[in-house]
Short mmCIF file of C-alpha atoms in Angstrom, two decimals:
data_model
loop_
_atom_site.label_atom_id
_atom_site.label_comp_id
_atom_site.label_asym_id
_atom_site.label_seq_id
_atom_site.Cartn_x
_atom_site.Cartn_y
_atom_site.Cartn_z
CA UNK K 70 98.40 11.53 235.10
CA UNK K 71 96.60 14.67 234.19
CA UNK K 72 94.77 14.29 231.30
CA UNK K 73 93.90 17.45 228.59
CA UNK K 74 90.70 19.33 229.39
CA UNK K 75 90.31 20.46 225.53
CA UNK K 76 91.49 18.57 222.86
CA UNK K 77 90.91 19.68 219.02
CA UNK K 78 91.82 17.48 215.64
CA UNK K 79 93.83 19.61 213.00
CA UNK K 80 94.77 18.60 209.96
CA UNK K 81 98.17 18.01 209.51
CA UNK K 82 100.51 19.90 206.74
CA UNK K 83 101.19 17.88 203.77
CA UNK K 84 104.89 17.69 204.35
CA UNK K 85 103.89 15.90 207.82
CA UNK K 86 101.64 13.27 205.74
CA UNK K 87 104.58 12.82 203.48
CA UNK K 88 107.01 12.27 206.16
CA UNK K 89 104.41 9.92 208.01
CA UNK K 90 104.38 7.67 205.21
CA UNK K 91 107.90 7.44 204.42
CA UNK K 92 107.86 6.30 208.27
CA UNK K 93 105.08 4.04 207.94
CA UNK K 94 106.62 2.42 205.02
CA UNK K 95 110.46 1.68 206.08
CA UNK K 96 109.61 1.62 209.90
CA UNK K 97 110.89 4.32 212.21
CA UNK K 98 114.56 4.89 213.59
CA UNK K 99 116.64 1.78 214.51
CA UNK K 100 117.19 2.49 217.51
CA UNK K 101 104.94 13.90 231.48
CA UNK K 102 102.26 13.63 233.31
CA UNK K 103 99.30 12.63 230.74
CA UNK K 104 99.88 14.51 227.92
CA UNK K 105 100.53 17.78 229.94
CA UNK K 106 103.26 20.44 230.03
CA UNK K 107 103.54 22.35 232.64
CA UNK K 108 101.35 19.58 234.81
CA UNK K 109 102.00 18.21 237.90
CA UNK K 110 103.64 14.81 236.54
CA UNK K 111 104.16 12.47 239.50
CA UNK K 112 107.37 10.69 239.14
CA UNK K 113 107.19 6.91 240.79
CA UNK K 114 110.17 6.93 243.12
CA UNK K 115 112.00 4.60 241.51
CA UNK K 116 112.48 6.91 238.33
CA UNK K 117 112.63 10.26 240.49
CA UNK K 118 115.66 12.42 239.17
CA UNK K 119 118.92 12.27 241.08
CA UNK K 120 121.54 14.67 241.86
CA UNK K 121 123.78 12.32 240.79
CA UNK K 122 122.23 11.74 237.27
CA UNK K 123 123.75 14.52 235.71
CA UNK K 124 125.14 13.11 232.04
CA UNK K 125 122.68 12.63 229.60
CA UNK K 126 122.53 9.23 228.49
CA UNK K 127 123.54 8.57 224.59
CA UNK K 128 125.50 11.65 223.96
CA UNK K 129 127.43 10.05 220.98
CA UNK K 130 127.71 12.93 218.88
CA UNK K 131 130.01 15.07 220.67
CA UNK K 132 127.26 17.78 222.07
CA UNK K 133 127.87 18.70 225.70
CA UNK K 134 125.70 16.76 227.69
CA UNK K 135 122.74 19.00 229.45
CA UNK K 136 123.69 18.17 233.06
CA UNK K 137 125.43 20.66 234.94
CA UNK K 138 124.61 21.48 238.50
CA UNK K 139 122.52 24.69 238.58
CA UNK K 140 124.11 27.81 239.85
CA UNK K 141 122.52 30.03 242.30
CA UNK K 142 119.14 31.46 240.98
CA UNK K 143 119.36 34.10 238.52
CA UNK K 144 115.81 36.31 237.53
CA UNK K 145 117.49 36.82 233.76
CA UNK K 146 116.93 34.79 231.03
CA UNK K 147 119.71 33.18 229.04
CA UNK K 148 120.96 35.45 226.11
CA UNK K 149 122.00 34.10 222.75
CA UNK K 150 125.22 35.26 221.23
CA UNK K 151 125.16 38.16 218.93
CA UNK K 152 123.04 37.25 215.92
CA UNK K 153 125.17 35.83 212.94
CA UNK K 154 123.82 37.21 209.45
CA UNK K 155 121.21 35.00 208.06
CA UNK K 156 117.67 34.36 207.04
CA UNK K 157 116.39 34.84 210.28
CA UNK K 158 118.48 38.09 211.23
CA UNK K 159 116.06 40.47 213.43
CA UNK K 160 113.96 37.54 214.79
CA UNK K 161 113.77 36.81 218.13
CA UNK K 162 113.08 33.15 218.96
CA UNK K 163 112.22 32.10 222.68
CA UNK K 164 113.14 28.43 224.24
CA UNK K 165 111.38 27.52 227.05
CA UNK K 166 112.72 24.22 228.30
CA UNK K 167 110.37 22.55 230.18
CA UNK K 168 111.22 22.00 233.97
CA UNK K 169 114.50 22.24 235.63
CA UNK K 170 116.66 19.66 236.86
CA UNK K 171 116.96 20.95 240.17
CA UNK K 172 112.97 21.10 240.87
CA UNK K 173 113.14 18.00 242.59
CA UNK K 174 115.16 20.13 245.82
CA UNK K 175 112.74 22.87 245.91
CA UNK K 176 109.28 21.35 246.46
CA UNK K 177 107.90 23.98 248.48
CA UNK K 178 108.69 26.52 246.04
CA UNK K 179 107.54 24.55 242.69
CA UNK K 180 104.17 23.95 244.75
CA UNK K 181 103.44 27.50 245.38
CA UNK K 182 100.65 28.55 243.11
CA UNK K 183 100.46 31.00 240.45
CA UNK K 184 97.68 33.07 238.29
CA UNK K 185 97.57 31.42 235.21
CA UNK K 186 94.80 33.63 233.75
CA UNK K 187 92.04 31.22 234.00
CA UNK K 188 92.56 29.38 237.30
CA UNK K 189 95.60 28.76 239.86
CA UNK K 190 98.05 26.08 239.63
CA UNK K 191 102.07 24.99 240.69
CA UNK K 192 104.66 27.29 239.93
CA UNK K 193 106.42 24.19 237.69
CA UNK K 194 106.74 20.73 238.57
CA UNK K 195 109.52 18.36 238.65
CA UNK K 196 108.78 16.87 235.29
CA UNK K 197 108.42 12.77 234.48
CA UNK K 198 111.81 10.71 233.83
CA UNK K 199 112.55 7.66 231.95
CA UNK K 200 112.20 4.09 233.93
CA UNK K 201 115.82 4.29 234.54
CA UNK K 202 115.72 7.63 235.96
CA UNK K 203 116.97 9.99 233.56
CA UNK K 204 114.83 13.49 234.14
CA UNK K 205 112.78 15.15 231.50
CA UNK K 206 114.62 17.98 232.57
CA UNK K 207 117.58 17.04 231.31
CA UNK K 208 116.47 16.13 228.28
CA UNK K 209 114.49 19.78 227.51
CA UNK K 210 117.78 21.37 228.23
CA UNK K 211 120.18 19.25 226.32
CA UNK K 212 117.50 19.70 223.25
CA UNK K 213 117.16 23.18 223.53
CA UNK K 214 121.05 23.75 223.27
CA UNK K 215 121.03 22.04 220.11
CA UNK K 216 117.92 24.36 218.84
CA UNK K 217 119.22 27.10 220.04
CA UNK K 218 122.93 26.76 217.82
CA UNK K 219 120.75 25.88 215.02
CA UNK K 220 119.01 29.06 215.26
CA UNK K 221 121.64 30.91 215.89
CA UNK K 222 123.27 29.76 212.56
CA UNK K 223 120.35 30.81 210.71
CA UNK K 224 121.00 34.55 212.25
CA UNK K 225 118.24 34.55 215.10
CA UNK K 226 118.52 36.10 218.47
CA UNK K 227 117.53 32.91 220.78
CA UNK K 228 116.84 33.52 224.51
CA UNK K 229 116.29 30.73 226.50
CA UNK K 230 113.90 30.84 229.66
CA UNK K 231 115.95 29.22 231.62
CA UNK K 232 119.65 27.49 231.03
CA UNK K 233 120.52 25.23 234.47
CA UNK K 234 121.50 28.80 235.66
CA UNK K 235 118.55 28.96 238.35
CA UNK K 236 118.19 26.69 241.45
CA UNK K 237 114.39 25.95 240.71
CA UNK K 238 111.71 27.11 237.96
CA UNK K 239 111.47 29.62 236.42
CA UNK K 240 107.14 29.43 237.40
CA UNK K 241 105.33 28.88 234.66
CA UNK K 242 103.74 32.30 234.44
CA UNK K 243 107.22 33.88 233.92
CA UNK K 244 108.01 31.53 231.33
CA UNK K 245 105.22 33.35 229.59
CA UNK K 246 106.30 36.78 230.25
CA UNK K 247 110.05 36.32 229.44
CA UNK K 248 108.78 35.54 225.78
CA UNK K 249 106.43 38.56 226.01
CA UNK K 250 108.96 40.57 227.02
CA UNK K 251 111.39 39.56 224.65
CA UNK K 252 108.39 40.39 221.82
CA UNK K 253 109.53 37.11 220.59
CA UNK K 254 108.62 36.21 217.05
CA UNK K 255 107.73 32.77 217.77
CA UNK K 256 108.29 30.47 221.07
CA UNK K 257 108.53 26.82 221.86
CA UNK K 258 108.67 24.84 225.23
CA UNK K 259 110.23 21.72 224.89
CA UNK K 260 109.09 18.62 226.71
CA UNK K 261 108.59 14.69 227.04
CA UNK K 262 105.79 13.19 228.02
CA UNK K 263 105.68 10.71 231.21
CA UNK K 264 102.32 8.59 230.07
CA UNK K 265 101.62 5.05 229.97
CA UNK K 266 103.78 2.46 228.34
CA UNK K 267 102.37 1.69 224.81
CA UNK K 268 101.62 5.28 224.40
CA UNK K 269 104.22 6.68 221.66
CA UNK K 270 105.22 9.44 219.33
CA UNK K 271 105.03 13.03 219.59
CA UNK K 272 102.36 15.87 219.72
CA UNK K 273 102.48 19.80 219.82
CA UNK K 274 100.55 21.35 221.78
CA UNK K 275 98.85 25.15 220.90
CA UNK K 276 96.77 27.54 222.21
CA UNK K 277 92.76 27.38 222.46
CA UNK K 278 90.95 30.58 222.29
CA UNK K 279 90.69 32.05 226.13
CA UNK K 280 90.09 35.41 227.43
CA UNK K 281 89.85 35.19 231.10
CA UNK K 282 91.68 37.35 233.91
CA UNK K 283 95.23 38.04 232.93
CA UNK K 284 94.94 35.66 229.72
CA UNK K 285 93.91 36.57 226.29
CA UNK K 286 95.01 34.38 223.77
CA UNK K 287 92.79 35.42 221.03
CA UNK K 288 95.32 37.38 219.19
CA UNK K 289 98.14 34.40 218.97
CA UNK K 290 95.87 31.50 218.19
CA UNK K 291 96.02 31.69 214.42
CA UNK K 292 99.60 31.87 214.13
CA UNK K 293 100.49 29.83 216.70
CA UNK K 294 98.54 27.08 214.88
CA UNK K 295 100.44 27.76 212.08
CA UNK K 296 103.48 27.68 213.85
CA UNK K 297 102.56 24.15 215.48
CA UNK K 298 101.58 22.72 212.26
CA UNK K 299 104.95 23.53 210.53
CA UNK K 300 107.07 22.23 213.93
CA UNK K 301 104.71 19.02 213.63
CA UNK K 302 105.48 18.36 209.61
CA UNK K 303 109.16 19.25 210.05
CA UNK K 304 109.56 17.31 213.17
CA UNK K 305 108.05 14.15 211.17
CA UNK K 306 109.93 14.30 208.59
CA UNK K 307 113.19 14.97 210.28
CA UNK K 308 113.11 12.06 212.79
CA UNK K 309 110.74 10.12 211.40
CA UNK K 310 109.19 9.78 214.51
CA UNK K 311 104.97 8.87 214.16
CA UNK K 312 102.51 11.47 215.63
CA UNK K 313 101.22 10.43 218.96
CA UNK K 314 99.03 7.31 219.02
CA UNK K 315 97.06 8.41 221.96
CA UNK K 316 96.64 12.25 221.45
CA UNK K 317 95.43 14.10 218.74
CA UNK K 318 94.14 11.30 216.21
CA UNK K 319 97.13 10.99 214.64
CA UNK K 320 97.76 14.77 213.24
CA UNK K 321 100.48 15.40 216.11
CA UNK K 322 98.45 18.51 216.97
CA UNK K 323 96.65 19.19 220.31
CA UNK K 324 94.89 22.30 221.40
CA UNK K 325 94.80 23.26 225.19
CA UNK K 326 93.19 25.93 227.53
CA UNK K 327 94.45 24.92 230.57
CA UNK K 328 98.56 25.59 230.20
CA UNK K 329 99.64 29.00 231.83
CA UNK K 330 102.43 29.08 229.71
CA UNK K 331 100.29 29.52 226.93
CA UNK K 332 97.26 31.24 228.29
CA UNK K 333 99.44 34.12 229.32
CA UNK K 334 101.36 34.12 226.12
CA UNK K 335 101.08 37.13 223.82
CA UNK K 336 103.74 36.11 221.43
CA UNK K 337 103.17 32.65 218.79
CA UNK K 338 103.90 29.99 221.09
CA UNK K 339 103.83 26.21 221.17
CA UNK K 340 104.60 23.39 223.05
CA UNK K 341 106.02 20.16 221.99
CA UNK K 342 106.02 16.76 223.75
CA UNK K 343 108.88 14.72 221.89
CA UNK K 344 108.01 11.43 222.90
CA UNK K 345 106.85 9.39 225.88
CA UNK K 346 109.66 8.70 228.68
CA UNK K 347 107.75 5.77 230.19
CA UNK K 348 107.91 3.48 227.12
CA UNK K 349 110.77 1.88 226.60
CA UNK K 350 110.70 2.34 222.44
CA UNK K 351 110.31 6.14 222.96
CA UNK K 352 113.05 6.21 225.78
CA UNK K 353 115.24 4.62 223.37
CA UNK K 354 114.85 7.66 221.31
CA UNK K 355 114.79 10.31 223.71
CA UNK K 356 117.97 9.44 225.41
CA UNK K 357 120.07 8.85 222.02
CA UNK K 358 122.33 11.85 221.37
CA UNK K 359 122.11 11.48 217.90
CA UNK K 360 117.75 11.52 217.81
CA UNK K 361 118.02 14.45 220.16
CA UNK K 362 120.05 16.10 217.25
CA UNK K 363 117.36 15.27 215.01
CA UNK K 364 114.63 16.35 216.80
CA UNK K 365 116.14 19.87 217.47
CA UNK K 366 116.73 19.96 213.45
CA UNK K 367 113.24 19.03 212.82
CA UNK K 368 111.96 21.84 215.40
CA UNK K 369 114.54 24.40 214.01
CA UNK K 370 113.27 23.89 210.27
CA UNK K 371 109.42 24.15 211.40
CA UNK K 372 110.66 27.24 213.18
CA UNK K 373 112.31 28.68 209.83
CA UNK K 374 109.93 27.69 207.92
CA UNK K 375 106.88 29.84 209.83
CA UNK K 376 109.39 32.80 210.48
CA UNK K 377 110.08 33.30 207.08
CA UNK K 378 106.16 32.55 205.72
#
């Protein structure tokens, strides 16, 4: 479990504090990898993803599960349908579903080192999994589909960095490049953590100031922080989920300078760790289709608020 190198506490927007106040008063919904996102989160053998774990648990709302077998590798990101009329018409959002359900079958490829600006690190990782073995990569893809649908309804053009259409990856540097080349107005990387039992809640990771080698985040630090605050505030309000009790001092906001997906971005971008898959209480939420829909709605409302100003 790799710990963050840099953690900066930020003040959560009033809406988030109000939402958390409600959560504390009435209780929460009835129900990887150590706070890192593009990290090498080890998955115990008992929790390793398997080729047969194709259906998302808790798909109680009729949404399509994110578990189809990957097709041969494609180098093109998944593009959205033609933009519908709406308040986000003309805006581009890139959604990065963390990891890939088939990464565990391609250890050599995903362990290849890539330059993330400040250092070299693995192309990608398998991500974490619940104790029952449901992989983070299937969680992220499911939520990404839900989020894409919501943003397209608002008129945005949405691109996914991968859609189960690649045999592995893409690598963290390519994930950033897809957002850059799309000239995204906002980008979000979706994850779930793999911390210890008892560590609960979500946190949003924002880029710190980096100017080293191929990395230069100075122009995106402020807008990314604004995006992060709005996503965190909406996530609390819509899901009723508490901010992390182990990172961010209760704000749900963390700043890092070691993640390639942020270091190499030239567009406003954040990561969100939606909860801890290795905690049984959080896992009950993450494996619920109705909760995943709320998670997507919380992200969508935060992104819409950011893009509309």
